[in-house]
PDB file of C-alpha atoms in Angstrom:
ATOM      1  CA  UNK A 196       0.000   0.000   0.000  1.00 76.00           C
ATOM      2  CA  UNK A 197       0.965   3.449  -0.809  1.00 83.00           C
ATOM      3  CA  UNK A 198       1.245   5.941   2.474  1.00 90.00           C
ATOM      4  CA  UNK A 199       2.931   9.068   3.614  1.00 94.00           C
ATOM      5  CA  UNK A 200       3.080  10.348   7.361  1.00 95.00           C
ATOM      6  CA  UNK A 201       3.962  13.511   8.556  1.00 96.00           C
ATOM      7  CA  UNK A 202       4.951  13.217  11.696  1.00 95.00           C
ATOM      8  CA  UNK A 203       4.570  16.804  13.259  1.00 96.00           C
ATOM      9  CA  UNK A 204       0.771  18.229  13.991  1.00 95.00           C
ATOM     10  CA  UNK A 205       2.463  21.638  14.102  1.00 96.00           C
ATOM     11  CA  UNK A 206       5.362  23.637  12.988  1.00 98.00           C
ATOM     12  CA  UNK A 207       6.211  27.297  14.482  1.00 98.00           C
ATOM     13  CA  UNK A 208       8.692  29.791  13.455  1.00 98.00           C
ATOM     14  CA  UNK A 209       9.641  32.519  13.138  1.00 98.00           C
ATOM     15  CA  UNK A 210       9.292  35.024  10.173  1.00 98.00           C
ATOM     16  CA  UNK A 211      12.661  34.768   8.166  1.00 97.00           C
ATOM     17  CA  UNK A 212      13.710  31.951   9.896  1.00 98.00           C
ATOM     18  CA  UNK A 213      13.715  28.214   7.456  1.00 98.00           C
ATOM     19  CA  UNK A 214      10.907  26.425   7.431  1.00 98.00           C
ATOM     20  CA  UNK A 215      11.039  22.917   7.231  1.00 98.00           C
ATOM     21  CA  UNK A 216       7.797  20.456   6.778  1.00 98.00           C
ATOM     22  CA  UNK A 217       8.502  16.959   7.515  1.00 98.00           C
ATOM     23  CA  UNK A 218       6.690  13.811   5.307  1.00 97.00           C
ATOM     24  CA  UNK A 219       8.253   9.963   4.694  1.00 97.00           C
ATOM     25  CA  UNK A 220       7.020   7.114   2.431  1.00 94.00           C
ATOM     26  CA  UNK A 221       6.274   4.214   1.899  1.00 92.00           C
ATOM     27  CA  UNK A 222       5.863   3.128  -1.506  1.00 88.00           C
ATOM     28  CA  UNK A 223       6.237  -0.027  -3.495  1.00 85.00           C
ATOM     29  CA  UNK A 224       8.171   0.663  -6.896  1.00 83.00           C
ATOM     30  CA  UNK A 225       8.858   4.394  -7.914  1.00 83.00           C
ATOM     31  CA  UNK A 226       7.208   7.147  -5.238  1.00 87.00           C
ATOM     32  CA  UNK A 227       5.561   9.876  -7.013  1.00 91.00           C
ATOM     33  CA  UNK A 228       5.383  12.510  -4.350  1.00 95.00           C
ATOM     34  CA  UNK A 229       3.360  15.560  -3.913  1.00 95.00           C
ATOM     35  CA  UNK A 230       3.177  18.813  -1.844  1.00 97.00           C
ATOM     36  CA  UNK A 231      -0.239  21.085  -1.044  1.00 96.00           C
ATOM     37  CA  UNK A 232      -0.743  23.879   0.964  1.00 96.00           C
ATOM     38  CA  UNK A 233      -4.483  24.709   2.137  1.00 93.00           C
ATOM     39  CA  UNK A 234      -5.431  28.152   3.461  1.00 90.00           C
ATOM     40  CA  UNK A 235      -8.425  27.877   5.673  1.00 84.00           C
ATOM     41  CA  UNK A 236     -11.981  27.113   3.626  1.00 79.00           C
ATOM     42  CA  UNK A 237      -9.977  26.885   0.681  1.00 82.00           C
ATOM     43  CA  UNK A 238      -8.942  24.034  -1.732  1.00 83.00           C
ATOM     44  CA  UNK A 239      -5.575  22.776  -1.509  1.00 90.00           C
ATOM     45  CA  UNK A 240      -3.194  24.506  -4.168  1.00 93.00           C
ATOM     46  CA  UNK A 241       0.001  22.603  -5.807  1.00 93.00           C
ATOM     47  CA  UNK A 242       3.076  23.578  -4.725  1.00 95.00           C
ATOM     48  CA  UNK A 243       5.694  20.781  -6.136  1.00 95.00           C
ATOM     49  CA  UNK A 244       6.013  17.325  -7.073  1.00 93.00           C
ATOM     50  CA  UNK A 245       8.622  14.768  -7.890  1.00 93.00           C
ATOM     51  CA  UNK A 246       8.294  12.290 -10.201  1.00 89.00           C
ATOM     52  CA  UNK A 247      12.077  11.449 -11.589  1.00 84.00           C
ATOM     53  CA  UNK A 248      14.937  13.469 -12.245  1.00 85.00           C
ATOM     54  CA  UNK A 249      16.935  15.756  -9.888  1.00 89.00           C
ATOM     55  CA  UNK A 250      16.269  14.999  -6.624  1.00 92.00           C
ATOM     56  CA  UNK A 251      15.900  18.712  -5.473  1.00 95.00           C
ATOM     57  CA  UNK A 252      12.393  20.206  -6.549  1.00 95.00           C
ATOM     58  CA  UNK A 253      11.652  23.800  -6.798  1.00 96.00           C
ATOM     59  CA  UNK A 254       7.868  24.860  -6.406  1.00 94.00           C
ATOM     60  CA  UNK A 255       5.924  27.581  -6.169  1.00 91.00           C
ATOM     61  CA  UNK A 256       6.693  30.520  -3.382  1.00 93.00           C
ATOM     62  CA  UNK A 257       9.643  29.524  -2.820  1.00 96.00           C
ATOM     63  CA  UNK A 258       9.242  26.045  -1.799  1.00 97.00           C
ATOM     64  CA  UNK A 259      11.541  23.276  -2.359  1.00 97.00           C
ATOM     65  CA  UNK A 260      11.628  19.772  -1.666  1.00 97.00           C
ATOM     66  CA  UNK A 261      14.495  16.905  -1.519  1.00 95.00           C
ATOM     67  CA  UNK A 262      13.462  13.558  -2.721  1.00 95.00           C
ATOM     68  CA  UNK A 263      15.663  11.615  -0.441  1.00 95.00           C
ATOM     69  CA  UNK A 264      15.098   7.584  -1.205  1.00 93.00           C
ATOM     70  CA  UNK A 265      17.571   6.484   1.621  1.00 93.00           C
ATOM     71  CA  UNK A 266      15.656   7.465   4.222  1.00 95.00           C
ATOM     72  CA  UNK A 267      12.100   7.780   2.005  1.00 94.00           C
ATOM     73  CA  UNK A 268      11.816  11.364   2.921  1.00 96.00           C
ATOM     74  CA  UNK A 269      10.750  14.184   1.289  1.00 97.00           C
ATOM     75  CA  UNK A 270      10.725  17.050   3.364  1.00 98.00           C
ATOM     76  CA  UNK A 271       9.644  20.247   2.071  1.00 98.00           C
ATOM     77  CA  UNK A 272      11.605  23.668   2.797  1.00 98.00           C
ATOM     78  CA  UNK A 273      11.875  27.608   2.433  1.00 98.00           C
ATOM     79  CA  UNK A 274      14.541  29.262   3.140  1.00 97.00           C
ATOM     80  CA  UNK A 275      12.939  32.226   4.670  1.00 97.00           C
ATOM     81  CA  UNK A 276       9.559  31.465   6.105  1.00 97.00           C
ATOM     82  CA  UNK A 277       6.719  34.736   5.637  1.00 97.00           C
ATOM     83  CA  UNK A 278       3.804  35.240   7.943  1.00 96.00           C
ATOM     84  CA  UNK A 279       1.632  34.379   4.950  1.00 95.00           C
ATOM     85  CA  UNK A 280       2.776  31.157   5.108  1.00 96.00           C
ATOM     86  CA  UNK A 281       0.934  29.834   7.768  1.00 96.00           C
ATOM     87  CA  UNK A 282      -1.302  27.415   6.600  1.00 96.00           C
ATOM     88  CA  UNK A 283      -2.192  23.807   6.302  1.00 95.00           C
ATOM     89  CA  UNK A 284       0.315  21.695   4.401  1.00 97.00           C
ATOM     90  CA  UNK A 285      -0.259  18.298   3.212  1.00 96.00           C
ATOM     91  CA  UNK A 286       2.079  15.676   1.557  1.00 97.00           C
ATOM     92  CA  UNK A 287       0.775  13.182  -1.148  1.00 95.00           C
ATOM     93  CA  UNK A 288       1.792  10.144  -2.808  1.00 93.00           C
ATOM     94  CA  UNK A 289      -0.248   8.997  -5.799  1.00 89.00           C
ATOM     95  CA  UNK A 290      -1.214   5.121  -7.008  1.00 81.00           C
ATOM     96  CA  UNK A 291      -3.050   4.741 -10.291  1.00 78.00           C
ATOM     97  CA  UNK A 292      -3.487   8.360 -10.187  1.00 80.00           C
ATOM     98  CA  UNK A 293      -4.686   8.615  -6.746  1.00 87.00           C
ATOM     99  CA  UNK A 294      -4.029  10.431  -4.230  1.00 90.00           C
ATOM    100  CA  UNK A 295      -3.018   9.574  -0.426  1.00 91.00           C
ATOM    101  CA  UNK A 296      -2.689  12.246   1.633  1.00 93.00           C
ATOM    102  CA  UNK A 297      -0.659  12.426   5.063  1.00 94.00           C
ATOM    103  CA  UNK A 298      -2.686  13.798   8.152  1.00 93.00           C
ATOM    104  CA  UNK A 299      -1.450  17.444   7.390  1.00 95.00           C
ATOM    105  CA  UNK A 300       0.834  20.056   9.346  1.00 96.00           C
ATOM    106  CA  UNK A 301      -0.117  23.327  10.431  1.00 96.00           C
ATOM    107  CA  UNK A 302       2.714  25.794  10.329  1.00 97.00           C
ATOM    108  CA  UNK A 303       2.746  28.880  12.002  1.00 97.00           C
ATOM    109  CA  UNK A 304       4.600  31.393  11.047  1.00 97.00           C
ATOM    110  CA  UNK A 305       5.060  34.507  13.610  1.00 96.00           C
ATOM    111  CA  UNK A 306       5.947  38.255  13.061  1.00 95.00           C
TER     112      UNK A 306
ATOM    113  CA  UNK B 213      -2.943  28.112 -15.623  1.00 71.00           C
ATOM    114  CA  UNK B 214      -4.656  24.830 -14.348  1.00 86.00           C
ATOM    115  CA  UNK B 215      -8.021  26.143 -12.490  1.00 90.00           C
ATOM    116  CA  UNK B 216     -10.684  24.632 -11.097  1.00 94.00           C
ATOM    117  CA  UNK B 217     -13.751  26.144  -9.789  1.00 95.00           C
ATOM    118  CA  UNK B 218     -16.919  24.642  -7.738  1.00 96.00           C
ATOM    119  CA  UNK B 219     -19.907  25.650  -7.663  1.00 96.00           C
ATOM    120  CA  UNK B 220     -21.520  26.738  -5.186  1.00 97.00           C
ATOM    121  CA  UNK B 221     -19.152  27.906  -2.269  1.00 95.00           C
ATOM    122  CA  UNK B 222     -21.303  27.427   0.291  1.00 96.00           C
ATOM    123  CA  UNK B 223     -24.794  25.625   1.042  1.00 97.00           C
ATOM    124  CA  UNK B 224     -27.438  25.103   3.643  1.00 97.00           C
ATOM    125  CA  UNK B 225     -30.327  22.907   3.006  1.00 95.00           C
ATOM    126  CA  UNK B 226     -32.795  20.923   5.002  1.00 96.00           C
ATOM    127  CA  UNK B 227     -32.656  17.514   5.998  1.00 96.00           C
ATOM    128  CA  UNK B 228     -33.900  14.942   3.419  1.00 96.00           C
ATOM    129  CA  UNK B 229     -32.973  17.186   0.225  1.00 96.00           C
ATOM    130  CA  UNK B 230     -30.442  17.077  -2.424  1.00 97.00           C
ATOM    131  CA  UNK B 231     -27.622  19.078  -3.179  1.00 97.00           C
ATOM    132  CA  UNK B 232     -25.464  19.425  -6.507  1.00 97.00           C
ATOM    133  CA  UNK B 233     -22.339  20.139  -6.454  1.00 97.00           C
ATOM    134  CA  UNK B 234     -20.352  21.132  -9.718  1.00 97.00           C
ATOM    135  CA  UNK B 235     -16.640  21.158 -10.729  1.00 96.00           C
ATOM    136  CA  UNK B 236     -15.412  22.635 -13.621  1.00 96.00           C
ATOM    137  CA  UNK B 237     -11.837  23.188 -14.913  1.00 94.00           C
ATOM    138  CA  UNK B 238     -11.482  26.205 -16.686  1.00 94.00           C
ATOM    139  CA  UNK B 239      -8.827  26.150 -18.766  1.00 90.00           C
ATOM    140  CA  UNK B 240      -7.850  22.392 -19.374  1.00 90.00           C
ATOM    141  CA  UNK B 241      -9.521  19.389 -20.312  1.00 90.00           C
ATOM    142  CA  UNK B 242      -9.954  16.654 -17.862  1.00 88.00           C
ATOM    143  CA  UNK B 243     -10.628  12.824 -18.217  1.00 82.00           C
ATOM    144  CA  UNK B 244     -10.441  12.095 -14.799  1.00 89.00           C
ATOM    145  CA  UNK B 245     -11.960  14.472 -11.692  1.00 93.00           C
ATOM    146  CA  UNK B 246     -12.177  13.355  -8.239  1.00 95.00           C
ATOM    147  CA  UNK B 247     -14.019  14.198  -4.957  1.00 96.00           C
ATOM    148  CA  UNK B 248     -13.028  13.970  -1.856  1.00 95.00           C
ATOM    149  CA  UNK B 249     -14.764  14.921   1.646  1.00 95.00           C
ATOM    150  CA  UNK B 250     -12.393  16.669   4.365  1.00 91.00           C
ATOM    151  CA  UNK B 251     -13.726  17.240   8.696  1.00 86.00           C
ATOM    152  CA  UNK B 252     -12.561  19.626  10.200  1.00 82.00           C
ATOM    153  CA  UNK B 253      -9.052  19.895  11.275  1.00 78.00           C
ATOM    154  CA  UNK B 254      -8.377  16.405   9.516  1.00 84.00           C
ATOM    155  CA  UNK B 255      -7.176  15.642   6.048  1.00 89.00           C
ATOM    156  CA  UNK B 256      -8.599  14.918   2.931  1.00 90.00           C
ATOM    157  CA  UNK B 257     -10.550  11.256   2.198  1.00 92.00           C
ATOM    158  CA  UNK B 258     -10.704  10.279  -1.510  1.00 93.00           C
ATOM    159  CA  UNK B 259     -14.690   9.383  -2.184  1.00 95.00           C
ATOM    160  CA  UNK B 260     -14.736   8.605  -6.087  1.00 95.00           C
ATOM    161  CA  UNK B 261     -13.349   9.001  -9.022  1.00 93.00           C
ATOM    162  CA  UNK B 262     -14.863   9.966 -11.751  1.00 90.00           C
ATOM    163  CA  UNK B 263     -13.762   9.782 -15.709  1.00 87.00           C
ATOM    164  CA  UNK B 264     -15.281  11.240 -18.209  1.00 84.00           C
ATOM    165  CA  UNK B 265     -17.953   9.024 -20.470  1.00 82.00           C
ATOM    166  CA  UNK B 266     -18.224   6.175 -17.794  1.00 84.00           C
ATOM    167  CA  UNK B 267     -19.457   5.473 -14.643  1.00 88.00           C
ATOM    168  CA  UNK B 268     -17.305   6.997 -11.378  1.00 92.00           C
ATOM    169  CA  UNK B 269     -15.653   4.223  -9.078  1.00 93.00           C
ATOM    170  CA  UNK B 270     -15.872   4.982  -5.585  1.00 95.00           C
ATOM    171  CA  UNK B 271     -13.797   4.072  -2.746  1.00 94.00           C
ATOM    172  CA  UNK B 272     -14.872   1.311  -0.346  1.00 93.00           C
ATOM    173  CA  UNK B 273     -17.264   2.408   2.614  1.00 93.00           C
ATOM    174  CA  UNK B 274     -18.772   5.364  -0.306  1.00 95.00           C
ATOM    175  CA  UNK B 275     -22.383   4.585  -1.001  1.00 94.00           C
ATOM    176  CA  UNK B 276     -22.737   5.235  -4.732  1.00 92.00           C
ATOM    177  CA  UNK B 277     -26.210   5.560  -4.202  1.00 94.00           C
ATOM    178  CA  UNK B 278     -25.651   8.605  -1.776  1.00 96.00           C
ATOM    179  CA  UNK B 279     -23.189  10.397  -3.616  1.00 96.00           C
ATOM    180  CA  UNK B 280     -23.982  10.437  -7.389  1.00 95.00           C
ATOM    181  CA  UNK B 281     -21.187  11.790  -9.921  1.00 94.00           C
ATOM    182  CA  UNK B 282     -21.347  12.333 -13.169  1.00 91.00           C
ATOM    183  CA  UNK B 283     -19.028  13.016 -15.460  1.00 89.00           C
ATOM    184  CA  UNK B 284     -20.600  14.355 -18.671  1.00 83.00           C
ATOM    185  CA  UNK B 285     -17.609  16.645 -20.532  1.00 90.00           C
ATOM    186  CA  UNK B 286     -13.402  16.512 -19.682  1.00 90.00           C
ATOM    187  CA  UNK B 287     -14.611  19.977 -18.264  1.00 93.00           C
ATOM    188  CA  UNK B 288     -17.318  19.658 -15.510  1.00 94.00           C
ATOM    189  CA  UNK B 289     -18.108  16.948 -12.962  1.00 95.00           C
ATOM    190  CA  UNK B 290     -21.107  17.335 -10.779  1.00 96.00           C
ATOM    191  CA  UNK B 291     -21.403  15.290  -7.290  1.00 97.00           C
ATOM    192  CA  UNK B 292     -25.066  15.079  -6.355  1.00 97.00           C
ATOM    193  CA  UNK B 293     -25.885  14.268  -2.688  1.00 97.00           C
ATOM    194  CA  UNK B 294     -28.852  12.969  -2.218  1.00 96.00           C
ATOM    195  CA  UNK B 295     -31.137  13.249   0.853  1.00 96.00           C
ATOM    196  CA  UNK B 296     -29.240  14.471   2.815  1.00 96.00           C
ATOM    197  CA  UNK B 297     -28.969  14.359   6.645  1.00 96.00           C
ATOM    198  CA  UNK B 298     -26.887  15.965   8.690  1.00 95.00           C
ATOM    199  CA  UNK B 299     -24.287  13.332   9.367  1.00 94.00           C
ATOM    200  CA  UNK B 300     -23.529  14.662   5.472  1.00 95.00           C
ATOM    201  CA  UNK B 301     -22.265  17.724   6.446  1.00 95.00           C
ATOM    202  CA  UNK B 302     -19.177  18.289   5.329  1.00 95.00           C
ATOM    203  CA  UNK B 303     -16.521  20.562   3.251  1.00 94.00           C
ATOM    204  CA  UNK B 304     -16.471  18.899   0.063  1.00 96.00           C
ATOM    205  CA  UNK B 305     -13.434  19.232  -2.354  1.00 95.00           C
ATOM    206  CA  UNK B 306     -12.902  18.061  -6.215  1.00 95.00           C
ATOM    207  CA  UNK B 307     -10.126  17.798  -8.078  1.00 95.00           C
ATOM    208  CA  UNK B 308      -8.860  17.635 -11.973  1.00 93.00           C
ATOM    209  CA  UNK B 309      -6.050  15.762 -13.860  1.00 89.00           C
ATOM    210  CA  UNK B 310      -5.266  17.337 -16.911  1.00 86.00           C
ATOM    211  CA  UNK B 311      -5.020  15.110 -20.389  1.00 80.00           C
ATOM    212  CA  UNK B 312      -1.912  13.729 -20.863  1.00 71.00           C
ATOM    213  CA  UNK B 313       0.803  11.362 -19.745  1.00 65.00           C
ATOM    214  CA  UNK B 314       3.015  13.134 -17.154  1.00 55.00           C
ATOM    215  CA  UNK B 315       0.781  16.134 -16.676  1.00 53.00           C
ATOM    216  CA  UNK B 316      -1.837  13.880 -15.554  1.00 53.00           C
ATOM    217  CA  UNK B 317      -0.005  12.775 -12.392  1.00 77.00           C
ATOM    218  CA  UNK B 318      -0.813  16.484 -10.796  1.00 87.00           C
ATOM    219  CA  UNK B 319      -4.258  17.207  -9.366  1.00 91.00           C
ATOM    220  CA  UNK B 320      -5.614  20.524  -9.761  1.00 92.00           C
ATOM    221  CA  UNK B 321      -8.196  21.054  -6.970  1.00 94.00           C
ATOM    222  CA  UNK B 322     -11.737  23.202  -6.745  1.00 94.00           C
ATOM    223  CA  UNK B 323     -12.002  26.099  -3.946  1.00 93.00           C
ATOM    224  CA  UNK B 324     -14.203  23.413  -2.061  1.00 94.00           C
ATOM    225  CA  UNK B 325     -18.025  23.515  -1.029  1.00 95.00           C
ATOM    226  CA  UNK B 326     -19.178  23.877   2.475  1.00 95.00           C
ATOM    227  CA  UNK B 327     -22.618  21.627   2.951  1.00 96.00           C
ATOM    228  CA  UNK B 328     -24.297  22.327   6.176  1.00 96.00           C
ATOM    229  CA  UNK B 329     -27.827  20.107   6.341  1.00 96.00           C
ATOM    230  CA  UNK B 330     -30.151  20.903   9.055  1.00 96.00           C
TER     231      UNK B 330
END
């Protein structure tokens, strides 16, 4: 079965500080891997993916990810985190086109 | 590029009604739309999928008969609960693949609908 688990309910920092979102797989064969942020009563909006290729992703905002198949991680990172990004932010794996999420982290982000 | 709107935002209705819900991409053709249901504070659960032309396939525990999709264009998917009861009530969320081998892994996903049945 296809899964991802993030293991932190919540992430805090501080504005300009990095941000780092934690997620790790388990996949049988090759893990395609997403990343979604969800402001509140929104959708969830694409930030990156992996599929093949580099194992560093860049995404949207600023966002990046490292596809690391060692330790089946793909953590997702900014540099310099912005009040703005606090929100809800899920990781995915898909099957068959389907998508499993992981249980979500909220980050907080303060001024 | 890749949007996807629903239709409506919000809705209240009474107990025992039904309630459409429609998803639309607006600028790319989909053959394959899904719908998921999210509570509050937890993450998203995958209810059907849905492909355009044929009948959805919907995830064990679903009751087809509850939730009705249809799929009738790659550009709009409607999710029709039907009477509805309050145990329904829910934030519900669709998404869109667009056409085509690698761009097809990425879902694009609606705004979501809030149903509140009374």
């Amino acid at each position: 079965a296809q899964s991802v688990a993030q293991p932190e309910d919540q992430v805090n920092v501080a504005e300009g500080n990095p941000l780092t979102v934690k997620c790790t797989y388990s996949v049988s064969g090759n893990p395609y891997l997403f990343w979604y942020v969800q402001y509140p009563n929104r959708g969830l909006q694409f930030l990156l993916k992996y599929i093949t290729g580099d194992n560093l992703v860049k995404g949207s905002y600023g966002f990046e990810a490292e596809f690391n198949k060692s330790q089946t991680s793909f953590h997702l990172k900014k540099p310099s985190a912005l009040v703005s990004d606090s929100a809800l932010y899920f990781c995915a794996v898909s099957r068959d086109y389907k998508l499993s999420f992981g249980a979500g982290t909220t980050v907080t982000v303060r001024a | 590029g890749a949007v996807v709107s629903q239709h409506p935002s919000w809705v209240i209705c009474k107990s025992g009604t039904s309630v459409k819900i429609e998803c639309r991409s607006l600028d790319f053709q989909a053959t394959t739309m899904f719908w998921y249901r999210q509570f509050p504070k937890q993450s998203l659960m995958l209810m059907a999928t849905s492909n355009e032309g044929s009948k959805a396939t919907y995830e064990q525990g679903v009751e087809k008969d509850k939730f009705l999709i249809n799929h009738a264009s790659l550009t709009l998917s409607t999710l029709t609960v039907t009477s509805a009861h309050p145990e329904d009530s829910s934030f519900y969320i669709c998404s869109a693949a667009p056409i085509g081998p690698s761009a097809s892994y990425t879902q694009y996903f609606g705004p979501g609908t809030r149903l509140t049945v009374l």
